[in-house]
Amino acid sequence: MSVWQRLLALAPLLLFPATAPAQIIGTEAEYAVIMDHETGDILWSKNGDTPMTPASMTKMMTAYFVFDLIDQGEITLQDEMVVSDDAWRRGGFPSGTSTMGLSPKERPTVEQLLHGVIIMSGNDACIVLAEGIAGSEEAFAQQMTERAHELGLTSVNFVNSTGLEGEGHVVSAADLAELARLTIENYPQYYDWYDDVEYTWGGF
């Protein structure tokens, strides 16, 4: 089960707490929150404000930031971005991590890359978007962090677009819950993508 499927499975509990079973309060998770989706209020928290390593849930902010840029007219879903050798090595098959299966010099569109990020949790797709938008993944992560702070997600410090291990790469569970709420509220046109369970690129 991908990180996105796990997130969707938890959505009814996190976003509609009135229907959540009581046993969720006894969760063994180190970090957890129950949020009222309508108001954004945190109704229950276990280390919810403590910065943690978000791993692939970083991709929630990567996608949100790209949605922002599309909304602002900075890029379009049809724009093409070139797969660099570095993106392939660090996020593609050679990396041994979750990948969309891109190859060097391919030119996927922003829409295809977003599907790769959201459905396949593709690290290569994240890096290609980062390089295509900001010139480097480091610059993209800085811009993404600044945007998160503008949204009120004050615990955020991102050093990459993928969630792969990086020193100081953190966010709190409460801020992740708020980011999920903002994604649903501000970009409902993309929400169905999070319900898709498969996407094929180049036969992969």
mmCIF file of C-alpha atoms in Angstrom:
data_model
loop_
_atom_site.group_PDB
_atom_site.id
_atom_site.type_symbol
_atom_site.label_atom_id
_atom_site.label_comp_id
_atom_site.label_asym_id
_atom_site.label_seq_id
_atom_site.Cartn_x
_atom_site.Cartn_y
_atom_site.Cartn_z
ATOM 1 C CA MET A 1 0.000 0.000 0.000
ATOM 2 C CA SER A 2 1.456 3.361 -1.049
ATOM 3 C CA VAL A 3 1.783 6.315 1.295
ATOM 4 C CA TRP A 4 -1.090 7.940 -0.579
ATOM 5 C CA GLN A 5 -3.373 4.932 -0.051
ATOM 6 C CA ARG A 6 -2.514 4.888 3.653
ATOM 7 C CA LEU A 7 -3.273 8.601 3.855
ATOM 8 C CA LEU A 8 -6.628 8.124 2.150
ATOM 9 C CA ALA A 9 -7.453 5.210 4.441
ATOM 10 C CA LEU A 10 -6.868 7.455 7.436
ATOM 11 C CA ALA A 11 -8.720 10.443 5.991
ATOM 12 C CA PRO A 12 -12.130 9.559 7.469
ATOM 13 C CA LEU A 13 -10.525 9.337 10.925
ATOM 14 C CA LEU A 14 -8.418 12.469 10.652
ATOM 15 C CA LEU A 15 -10.901 14.697 8.899
ATOM 16 C CA PHE A 16 -14.211 13.535 10.323
ATOM 17 C CA PRO A 17 -13.426 12.721 13.954
ATOM 18 C CA ALA A 18 -17.054 12.464 15.028
ATOM 19 C CA THR A 19 -17.170 9.074 13.294
ATOM 20 C CA ALA A 20 -13.716 7.897 14.376
ATOM 21 C CA PRO A 21 -13.593 4.799 16.566
ATOM 22 C CA ALA A 22 -12.524 5.440 20.127
ATOM 23 C CA GLN A 23 -9.574 3.086 19.857
ATOM 24 C CA ILE A 24 -7.670 5.531 17.641
ATOM 25 C CA ILE A 25 -6.898 7.441 20.846
ATOM 26 C CA GLY A 26 -4.841 4.421 21.851
ATOM 27 C CA THR A 27 -2.721 4.500 18.697
ATOM 28 C CA GLU A 28 0.837 3.216 18.932
ATOM 29 C CA ALA A 29 1.950 5.851 16.439
ATOM 30 C CA GLU A 30 4.535 8.222 17.861
ATOM 31 C CA TYR A 31 2.872 11.232 16.217
ATOM 32 C CA ALA A 32 -0.859 11.586 15.586
ATOM 33 C CA VAL A 33 -3.617 14.181 15.436
ATOM 34 C CA ILE A 34 -7.370 14.292 14.973
ATOM 35 C CA MET A 35 -8.462 17.404 13.111
ATOM 36 C CA ASP A 36 -11.868 18.913 12.432
ATOM 37 C CA HIS A 37 -11.817 19.280 8.655
ATOM 38 C CA GLU A 38 -14.355 22.102 8.633
ATOM 39 C CA THR A 39 -12.513 24.369 11.066
ATOM 40 C CA GLY A 40 -8.950 23.078 11.088
ATOM 41 C CA ASP A 41 -9.116 22.736 14.874
ATOM 42 C CA ILE A 42 -6.999 19.994 16.434
ATOM 43 C CA LEU A 43 -9.318 17.912 18.624
ATOM 44 C CA TRP A 44 -6.737 15.420 19.871
ATOM 45 C CA SER A 45 -2.987 15.248 19.574
ATOM 46 C CA LYS A 46 -0.114 12.951 20.418
ATOM 47 C CA ASN A 47 3.133 14.851 19.836
ATOM 48 C CA GLY A 48 1.246 16.604 17.061
ATOM 49 C CA ASP A 49 3.339 19.775 17.167
ATOM 50 C CA THR A 50 6.692 17.984 17.403
ATOM 51 C CA PRO A 51 8.769 18.193 14.195
ATOM 52 C CA MET A 52 9.359 14.752 12.695
ATOM 53 C CA THR A 53 10.824 13.253 9.551
ATOM 54 C CA PRO A 54 7.880 13.061 7.110
ATOM 55 C CA ALA A 55 9.425 10.685 4.545
ATOM 56 C CA SER A 56 7.216 10.375 1.445
ATOM 57 C CA MET A 57 4.488 12.572 2.904
ATOM 58 C CA THR A 58 6.809 15.402 1.861
ATOM 59 C CA LYS A 59 5.281 14.809 -1.562
ATOM 60 C CA MET A 60 2.012 16.306 -0.294
ATOM 61 C CA MET A 61 3.748 19.699 -0.204
ATOM 62 C CA THR A 62 5.593 19.081 -3.473
ATOM 63 C CA ALA A 63 2.250 18.524 -5.199
ATOM 64 C CA TYR A 64 0.569 21.437 -3.408
ATOM 65 C CA PHE A 65 3.344 23.828 -4.432
ATOM 66 C CA VAL A 66 3.022 22.736 -8.067
ATOM 67 C CA PHE A 67 -0.763 23.205 -7.863
ATOM 68 C CA ASP A 68 -0.085 26.743 -6.625
ATOM 69 C CA LEU A 69 2.171 27.512 -9.584
ATOM 70 C CA ILE A 70 -0.409 26.176 -12.034
ATOM 71 C CA ASP A 71 -3.116 28.259 -10.364
ATOM 72 C CA GLN A 72 -0.918 31.367 -10.645
ATOM 73 C CA GLY A 73 -0.233 30.738 -14.345
ATOM 74 C CA GLU A 74 3.493 30.188 -13.800
ATOM 75 C CA ILE A 75 3.333 26.735 -15.401
ATOM 76 C CA THR A 76 0.669 24.583 -17.079
ATOM 77 C CA LEU A 77 -0.233 20.915 -16.914
ATOM 78 C CA GLN A 78 0.915 20.590 -20.533
ATOM 79 C CA ASP A 79 4.418 22.000 -19.983
ATOM 80 C CA GLU A 80 7.184 19.464 -20.589
ATOM 81 C CA MET A 81 10.185 18.987 -18.312
ATOM 82 C CA VAL A 82 13.397 17.162 -19.184
ATOM 83 C CA VAL A 83 14.583 14.204 -17.111
ATOM 84 C CA SER A 84 18.182 14.898 -16.105
ATOM 85 C CA ASP A 85 20.799 12.227 -15.484
ATOM 86 C CA ASP A 86 20.871 13.331 -11.841
ATOM 87 C CA ALA A 87 17.105 12.942 -11.418
ATOM 88 C CA TRP A 88 17.347 9.469 -12.954
ATOM 89 C CA ARG A 89 20.277 8.404 -10.759
ATOM 90 C CA ARG A 90 18.843 9.732 -7.493
ATOM 91 C CA GLY A 91 15.152 9.008 -8.069
ATOM 92 C CA GLY A 92 14.923 6.500 -10.898
ATOM 93 C CA PHE A 93 15.670 2.783 -11.114
ATOM 94 C CA PRO A 94 19.367 3.139 -10.117
ATOM 95 C CA SER A 95 18.316 4.662 -6.779
ATOM 96 C CA GLY A 96 16.452 1.581 -5.578
ATOM 97 C CA THR A 97 13.709 3.860 -4.204
ATOM 98 C CA SER A 98 10.077 4.379 -5.233
ATOM 99 C CA THR A 99 10.113 5.583 -8.818
ATOM 100 C CA MET A 100 7.909 6.567 -11.734
ATOM 101 C CA GLY A 101 10.327 4.785 -14.050
ATOM 102 C CA LEU A 102 11.561 7.799 -16.006
ATOM 103 C CA SER A 103 14.618 7.628 -18.255
ATOM 104 C CA PRO A 104 17.197 10.342 -19.000
ATOM 105 C CA LYS A 105 16.199 12.897 -21.646
ATOM 106 C CA GLU A 106 12.510 11.940 -21.582
ATOM 107 C CA ARG A 107 10.120 14.912 -21.585
ATOM 108 C CA PRO A 108 7.056 14.132 -19.445
ATOM 109 C CA THR A 109 4.419 16.811 -18.943
ATOM 110 C CA VAL A 110 3.705 18.432 -15.588
ATOM 111 C CA GLU A 111 0.433 16.498 -15.454
ATOM 112 C CA GLN A 112 2.220 13.197 -16.030
ATOM 113 C CA LEU A 113 4.810 14.063 -13.397
ATOM 114 C CA LEU A 114 2.106 14.945 -10.873
ATOM 115 C CA HIS A 115 0.511 11.556 -11.474
ATOM 116 C CA GLY A 116 3.932 10.035 -10.901
ATOM 117 C CA VAL A 117 4.271 11.911 -7.616
ATOM 118 C CA ILE A 118 0.757 11.333 -6.270
ATOM 119 C CA ILE A 119 0.000 7.807 -7.477
ATOM 120 C CA MET A 120 3.450 6.208 -7.785
ATOM 121 C CA SER A 121 5.249 8.206 -5.060
ATOM 122 C CA GLY A 122 7.979 8.625 -7.674
ATOM 123 C CA ASN A 123 11.124 10.278 -6.387
ATOM 124 C CA ASP A 124 12.306 10.823 -9.957
ATOM 125 C CA ALA A 125 9.083 12.708 -10.776
ATOM 126 C CA CYS A 126 9.610 14.980 -7.764
ATOM 127 C CA ILE A 127 13.186 15.801 -8.732
ATOM 128 C CA VAL A 128 12.274 16.481 -12.373
ATOM 129 C CA LEU A 129 9.549 18.896 -11.255
ATOM 130 C CA ALA A 130 11.933 20.571 -8.809
ATOM 131 C CA GLU A 131 14.673 21.032 -11.399
ATOM 132 C CA GLY A 132 12.246 22.160 -14.095
ATOM 133 C CA ILE A 133 10.594 24.739 -11.853
ATOM 134 C CA ALA A 134 13.446 26.093 -9.743
ATOM 135 C CA GLY A 135 16.613 24.994 -11.538
ATOM 136 C CA SER A 136 17.699 22.702 -8.711
ATOM 137 C CA GLU A 137 16.076 20.557 -6.063
ATOM 138 C CA GLU A 138 17.718 22.614 -3.325
ATOM 139 C CA ALA A 139 16.203 25.853 -4.643
ATOM 140 C CA PHE A 140 12.808 24.177 -5.037
ATOM 141 C CA ALA A 141 12.894 22.903 -1.451
ATOM 142 C CA GLN A 142 13.662 26.401 -0.206
ATOM 143 C CA GLN A 143 10.770 27.882 -2.194
ATOM 144 C CA MET A 144 8.487 25.083 -1.004
ATOM 145 C CA THR A 145 9.458 25.761 2.613
ATOM 146 C CA GLU A 146 8.765 29.479 2.211
ATOM 147 C CA ARG A 147 5.342 28.719 0.733
ATOM 148 C CA ALA A 148 4.563 26.345 3.605
ATOM 149 C CA HIS A 149 5.378 29.104 6.097
ATOM 150 C CA GLU A 150 3.042 31.468 4.218
ATOM 151 C CA LEU A 151 0.310 28.866 4.701
ATOM 152 C CA GLY A 152 0.978 28.885 8.440
ATOM 153 C CA LEU A 153 2.836 25.559 8.492
ATOM 154 C CA THR A 154 5.520 26.880 10.790
ATOM 155 C CA SER A 155 7.181 23.558 11.687
ATOM 156 C CA VAL A 156 8.197 22.930 8.088
ATOM 157 C CA ASN A 157 11.796 22.770 6.936
ATOM 158 C CA PHE A 158 12.283 20.907 3.670
ATOM 159 C CA VAL A 159 15.693 20.181 2.161
ATOM 160 C CA ASN A 160 14.413 18.132 -0.789
ATOM 161 C CA SER A 161 11.246 17.434 -2.774
ATOM 162 C CA THR A 162 11.065 13.686 -2.144
ATOM 163 C CA GLY A 163 11.265 13.068 1.583
ATOM 164 C CA LEU A 164 14.420 11.011 1.194
ATOM 165 C CA GLU A 165 16.627 11.331 4.247
ATOM 166 C CA GLY A 166 18.124 14.779 4.681
ATOM 167 C CA GLU A 167 19.465 16.614 7.706
ATOM 168 C CA GLY A 168 16.906 19.032 9.132
ATOM 169 C CA HIS A 169 14.073 17.799 6.881
ATOM 170 C CA VAL A 170 11.072 18.010 9.236
ATOM 171 C CA VAL A 171 7.375 18.831 9.644
ATOM 172 C CA SER A 172 4.840 18.177 12.404
ATOM 173 C CA ALA A 173 1.837 15.851 12.194
ATOM 174 C CA ALA A 174 -0.444 18.827 12.859
ATOM 175 C CA ASP A 175 1.001 20.711 9.893
ATOM 176 C CA LEU A 176 0.642 17.638 7.654
ATOM 177 C CA ALA A 177 -3.018 17.379 8.644
ATOM 178 C CA GLU A 178 -3.507 21.072 7.875
ATOM 179 C CA LEU A 179 -1.778 20.615 4.516
ATOM 180 C CA ALA A 180 -4.157 17.767 3.661
ATOM 181 C CA ARG A 181 -7.098 19.996 4.619
ATOM 182 C CA LEU A 182 -5.788 22.870 2.484
ATOM 183 C CA THR A 183 -5.254 20.565 -0.501
ATOM 184 C CA ILE A 184 -8.862 19.383 -0.348
ATOM 185 C CA GLU A 185 -10.189 22.901 0.232
ATOM 186 C CA ASN A 186 -8.093 24.848 -2.286
ATOM 187 C CA TYR A 187 -7.548 22.307 -5.071
ATOM 188 C CA PRO A 188 -10.572 19.981 -5.200
ATOM 189 C CA GLN A 189 -10.103 19.562 -8.959
ATOM 190 C CA TYR A 190 -7.095 17.334 -8.284
ATOM 191 C CA TYR A 191 -8.513 15.358 -5.382
ATOM 192 C CA ASP A 192 -9.639 12.392 -7.511
ATOM 193 C CA TRP A 193 -6.001 11.787 -8.431
ATOM 194 C CA TYR A 194 -5.324 10.786 -4.828
ATOM 195 C CA ASP A 195 -7.912 8.023 -5.174
ATOM 196 C CA ASP A 196 -6.229 6.418 -8.198
ATOM 197 C CA VAL A 197 -4.333 3.236 -7.380
ATOM 198 C CA GLU A 198 -2.252 2.792 -10.524
ATOM 199 C CA TYR A 199 -0.567 4.788 -13.243
ATOM 200 C CA THR A 200 1.578 3.464 -16.060
ATOM 201 C CA TRP A 201 4.633 5.130 -17.525
ATOM 202 C CA GLY A 202 6.646 3.371 -20.219
ATOM 203 C CA GLY A 203 5.154 0.020 -19.271
ATOM 204 C CA PHE A 204 6.167 0.386 -15.620
#
